Amino acid sequence: MALFGAAVLMGWFAWRLKNQRWKVVAFNLSMMLGLLGAFELALGWVGVTEEKAYWEGSYRLGYSADHPLLGYGPRDPNARVTSRKFYGDRMLYDVTYTLKEGQRHTPNSNEQSDAWALFFGGSFTFGEGLNDDQTLPFFFNEAAGRRYRVRNFGFHGYGPHQALRIVEELVPRDSAFQNAAEKHAFYLLIADHVRRAAGKTSWDHQGPRYQPVGDSVGLAGSFQDGKPWYFRHRVVR
């Protein structure tokens, strides 16, 4: 952009000159600077295009879908999803996500244990870009000697509102957890989760919306319910 600015300045200077010979020279310089600026811009555009991140695998083929409680979630609750991410011509990762009953599978979960560890959050908790045996819940249980029955409720783009809805509606349905002798719950928080809980994202218009009720919060429909009618009729996903 600096070259374009110099070209404009040189053109203005040429226009102001009285000497015809120097006017031609200045105009030619202005044109050269403009062409160099265009060339620089084109090179930058090509560079950005080549370095753009993209994905391959079943991750791109209808991986998520609407969910009546959480706004969205895995389309197939029991699936093996492949995901390969590239940046330009470089492959950043090539992984497989295993889902069981809508949750990220943790291979070292001790299904005979009466001690439970529940994990909530977004893509960090889920383990985006990681295989099943590379997630935080997996390493937690590995460090604990595989003594916990682990449930990973994290999912791409989730926030505190989804975690609360899961605790309210989905967790109580598991009678084994309700009767467990030992229970632990972990939530992985990043700053963006505040924005997500307020419904300020582009991907979660149907997520559960909570409003203050005394010293607590109460469910008040979805984020979409709290928007004007013209917003509710837009195609959002």
Coordinates of C-alpha atoms in Angstrom, one line a residue:
M1 CA 0.0 0.0 0.0
A2 CA 3.0 2.3 0.6
L3 CA 3.9 2.0 -3.1
F4 CA 0.3 3.0 -4.1
G5 CA 0.6 6.0 -1.8
A6 CA 3.9 7.0 -3.4
A7 CA 2.4 6.6 -6.9
V8 CA -0.5 8.9 -6.0
L9 CA 1.9 11.5 -4.5
M10 CA 4.1 11.4 -7.6
G11 CA 1.1 11.7 -9.9
W12 CA 0.0 14.8 -8.0
F13 CA 3.5 16.2 -8.2
A14 CA 3.7 15.6 -11.9
W15 CA 0.3 17.3 -12.4
R16 CA 1.7 20.4 -10.6
L17 CA 4.9 20.6 -12.7
K18 CA 5.1 23.3 -15.4
N19 CA 8.1 21.8 -17.3
Q20 CA 6.7 19.4 -19.8
R21 CA 9.8 17.1 -19.8
W22 CA 9.9 16.7 -16.1
K23 CA 6.1 16.3 -16.1
V24 CA 6.5 13.2 -18.4
V25 CA 9.3 11.8 -16.2
A26 CA 7.2 12.2 -13.0
F27 CA 4.1 10.6 -14.6
N28 CA 6.2 7.7 -15.8
L29 CA 7.6 7.3 -12.3
S30 CA 4.1 7.4 -10.9
M31 CA 3.0 4.7 -13.3
M32 CA 6.0 2.5 -12.4
L33 CA 5.2 2.9 -8.7
G34 CA 1.6 2.0 -9.3
L35 CA 2.5 -1.1 -11.2
L36 CA 5.0 -2.2 -8.5
G37 CA 2.2 -1.6 -5.9
A38 CA -0.2 -3.8 -7.9
F39 CA 2.5 -6.5 -8.3
E40 CA 3.2 -6.4 -4.6
L41 CA -0.5 -6.7 -3.8
A42 CA -0.9 -9.6 -6.2
L43 CA 2.0 -11.4 -4.6
G44 CA 0.5 -10.9 -1.2
W45 CA -2.9 -12.2 -2.3
V46 CA -1.3 -15.3 -3.8
G47 CA 0.7 -15.8 -0.6
V48 CA -2.5 -15.6 1.6
T49 CA -4.4 -17.9 -0.8
E50 CA -1.6 -20.5 -0.7
E51 CA -1.3 -20.4 3.1
K52 CA -5.0 -20.6 3.9
A53 CA -6.0 -23.3 6.3
Y54 CA -8.4 -26.1 5.2
W55 CA -9.6 -29.4 6.3
E56 CA -10.1 -32.8 4.7
G57 CA -11.8 -36.0 5.9
S58 CA -15.3 -36.8 7.2
Y59 CA -15.0 -33.9 9.6
R60 CA -16.2 -31.7 6.7
L61 CA -19.1 -33.9 5.7
G62 CA -22.0 -33.0 8.0
Y63 CA -20.1 -33.7 11.2
S64 CA -22.4 -31.7 13.4
A65 CA -26.1 -31.2 13.5
D66 CA -28.8 -29.4 15.5
H67 CA -29.4 -30.7 19.0
P68 CA -32.6 -30.1 20.9
L69 CA -30.9 -29.4 24.2
L70 CA -27.5 -28.0 23.4
G71 CA -28.1 -26.2 20.1
Y72 CA -25.8 -28.4 18.2
G73 CA -23.7 -31.5 18.6
P74 CA -22.4 -34.6 16.8
R75 CA -24.7 -35.7 13.9
D76 CA -23.8 -39.3 14.7
P77 CA -23.4 -39.9 18.4
N78 CA -21.4 -43.1 17.7
A79 CA -19.0 -42.3 14.9
R80 CA -15.3 -42.3 13.9
V81 CA -14.6 -39.0 12.4
T82 CA -11.4 -38.4 10.4
S83 CA -9.9 -34.9 10.3
R84 CA -6.8 -33.7 8.4
K85 CA -5.9 -30.0 8.7
F86 CA -3.6 -28.3 6.2
Y87 CA -2.0 -24.9 6.1
G88 CA -1.0 -24.2 2.6
D89 CA 0.9 -27.4 1.5
R90 CA 1.7 -28.4 5.1
M91 CA -0.3 -30.9 7.0
L92 CA -0.8 -29.9 10.6
Y93 CA -2.5 -33.0 11.8
D94 CA -4.2 -36.2 10.7
V95 CA -6.4 -37.6 13.5
T96 CA -9.5 -39.6 14.2
Y97 CA -12.2 -38.6 16.7
T98 CA -14.1 -41.5 18.2
L99 CA -17.6 -40.7 19.6
K100 CA -19.6 -42.9 21.9
E101 CA -23.1 -41.8 23.0
G102 CA -22.3 -38.3 21.8
Q103 CA -19.2 -37.9 23.9
R104 CA -15.5 -38.0 22.9
H105 CA -14.2 -41.5 23.7
T106 CA -11.5 -41.8 26.3
P107 CA -9.7 -45.2 25.7
N108 CA -8.3 -45.6 29.2
S109 CA -11.6 -44.9 31.0
N110 CA -12.1 -47.5 33.8
E111 CA -15.6 -48.6 33.1
Q112 CA -15.6 -50.7 36.3
S113 CA -14.7 -47.9 38.6
D114 CA -17.0 -46.2 41.1
A115 CA -14.9 -43.0 40.8
W116 CA -16.1 -40.7 38.1
A117 CA -14.4 -37.7 36.3
L118 CA -16.5 -35.5 34.1
F119 CA -14.9 -33.0 31.7
F120 CA -16.7 -30.0 30.2
G121 CA -15.7 -27.3 27.8
G122 CA -15.0 -26.5 24.1
S123 CA -12.5 -27.8 21.6
F124 CA -9.6 -27.8 24.1
T125 CA -11.5 -30.3 26.3
F126 CA -12.7 -32.3 23.3
G127 CA -9.2 -32.5 22.0
E128 CA -9.5 -30.9 18.5
G129 CA -6.5 -31.9 16.4
L130 CA -5.7 -34.8 18.8
N131 CA -6.3 -38.5 18.7
D132 CA -8.4 -40.2 21.4
D133 CA -5.2 -41.1 23.4
Q134 CA -3.9 -37.6 23.3
T135 CA -6.6 -35.6 25.0
L136 CA -6.4 -33.9 28.4
P137 CA -9.0 -36.4 29.9
F138 CA -6.9 -39.3 28.7
F139 CA -3.7 -37.9 30.2
F140 CA -5.5 -37.1 33.5
N141 CA -6.7 -40.6 33.9
E142 CA -3.3 -42.0 32.9
A143 CA -1.6 -39.9 35.6
A144 CA -4.2 -41.1 38.1
G145 CA -3.4 -44.7 37.4
R146 CA -6.6 -45.2 35.2
R147 CA -8.7 -45.2 38.3
Y148 CA -11.5 -43.1 37.0
R149 CA -14.5 -43.7 34.8
V150 CA -14.1 -40.7 32.4
R151 CA -16.7 -38.8 30.5
N152 CA -15.6 -36.1 28.0
F153 CA -18.6 -33.8 27.3
G154 CA -16.5 -31.2 25.5
F155 CA -17.3 -30.3 21.9
H156 CA -16.1 -27.8 19.3
G157 CA -17.3 -24.3 20.2
Y158 CA -19.1 -25.2 23.4
G159 CA -19.3 -22.8 26.3
P160 CA -20.5 -22.7 29.9
H161 CA -24.2 -22.7 28.9
Q162 CA -23.8 -26.1 27.2
A163 CA -22.0 -27.5 30.2
L164 CA -24.7 -26.3 32.5
R165 CA -27.4 -27.8 30.3
I166 CA -25.6 -31.1 30.2
V167 CA -25.3 -31.1 34.0
E168 CA -29.0 -30.3 34.3
E169 CA -30.4 -32.7 31.7
L170 CA -28.0 -35.4 30.5
V171 CA -25.8 -36.3 33.5
P172 CA -28.8 -37.1 35.8
R173 CA -29.9 -39.7 33.2
D174 CA -26.9 -41.9 34.1
S175 CA -28.0 -43.9 37.2
A176 CA -24.5 -45.3 37.6
F177 CA -23.1 -41.8 38.0
Q178 CA -25.9 -40.8 40.4
N179 CA -25.0 -43.7 42.7
A180 CA -21.2 -43.3 42.4
A181 CA -19.1 -43.1 45.5
E182 CA -16.7 -40.5 44.1
K183 CA -17.5 -37.7 41.6
H184 CA -15.3 -35.0 40.1
A185 CA -16.1 -32.4 37.4
F186 CA -13.7 -30.2 35.5
Y187 CA -14.4 -27.3 33.2
L188 CA -11.7 -25.9 30.9
L189 CA -12.2 -22.2 30.6
I190 CA -10.8 -19.7 28.0
A191 CA -11.7 -16.0 27.8
D192 CA -13.9 -16.5 24.7
H193 CA -16.3 -18.7 26.7
V194 CA -17.7 -15.5 28.2
R195 CA -18.7 -14.4 24.7
R196 CA -20.1 -17.8 24.0
A197 CA -22.3 -17.9 27.1
A198 CA -23.7 -14.5 26.1
G199 CA -24.7 -15.8 22.7
K200 CA -22.3 -13.6 20.8
T201 CA -21.0 -16.3 18.4
S202 CA -21.8 -17.0 14.7
W203 CA -22.2 -20.7 15.1
D204 CA -24.4 -21.2 18.2
H205 CA -27.7 -19.3 17.6
Q206 CA -29.8 -22.2 19.0
G207 CA -27.7 -22.8 22.1
P208 CA -29.4 -22.7 25.6
R209 CA -29.8 -19.1 26.9
Y210 CA -29.6 -18.5 30.6
Q211 CA -30.7 -15.4 32.5
P212 CA -30.1 -14.3 36.1
V213 CA -32.7 -15.5 38.6
G214 CA -32.0 -14.2 42.0
D215 CA -28.5 -15.5 43.0
S216 CA -28.6 -18.2 40.2
V217 CA -29.5 -18.5 36.6
G218 CA -32.5 -20.0 34.8
L219 CA -33.0 -21.4 31.3
A220 CA -34.8 -18.9 29.1
G221 CA -35.1 -20.7 25.8
S222 CA -32.3 -20.4 23.2
F223 CA -30.2 -17.5 22.0
Q224 CA -32.3 -17.3 18.9
D225 CA -35.4 -16.8 21.1
G226 CA -33.9 -13.6 22.5
K227 CA -33.2 -12.1 19.1
P228 CA -35.5 -9.9 16.9
W229 CA -37.9 -11.7 14.5
Y230 CA -35.8 -10.9 11.5
F231 CA -32.8 -12.7 13.1
R232 CA -34.8 -15.7 13.9
H233 CA -35.8 -16.2 10.3
R234 CA -32.3 -16.1 8.9
V235 CA -30.4 -19.2 7.9
V236 CA -27.8 -19.3 10.6
R237 CA -26.1 -22.7 10.1

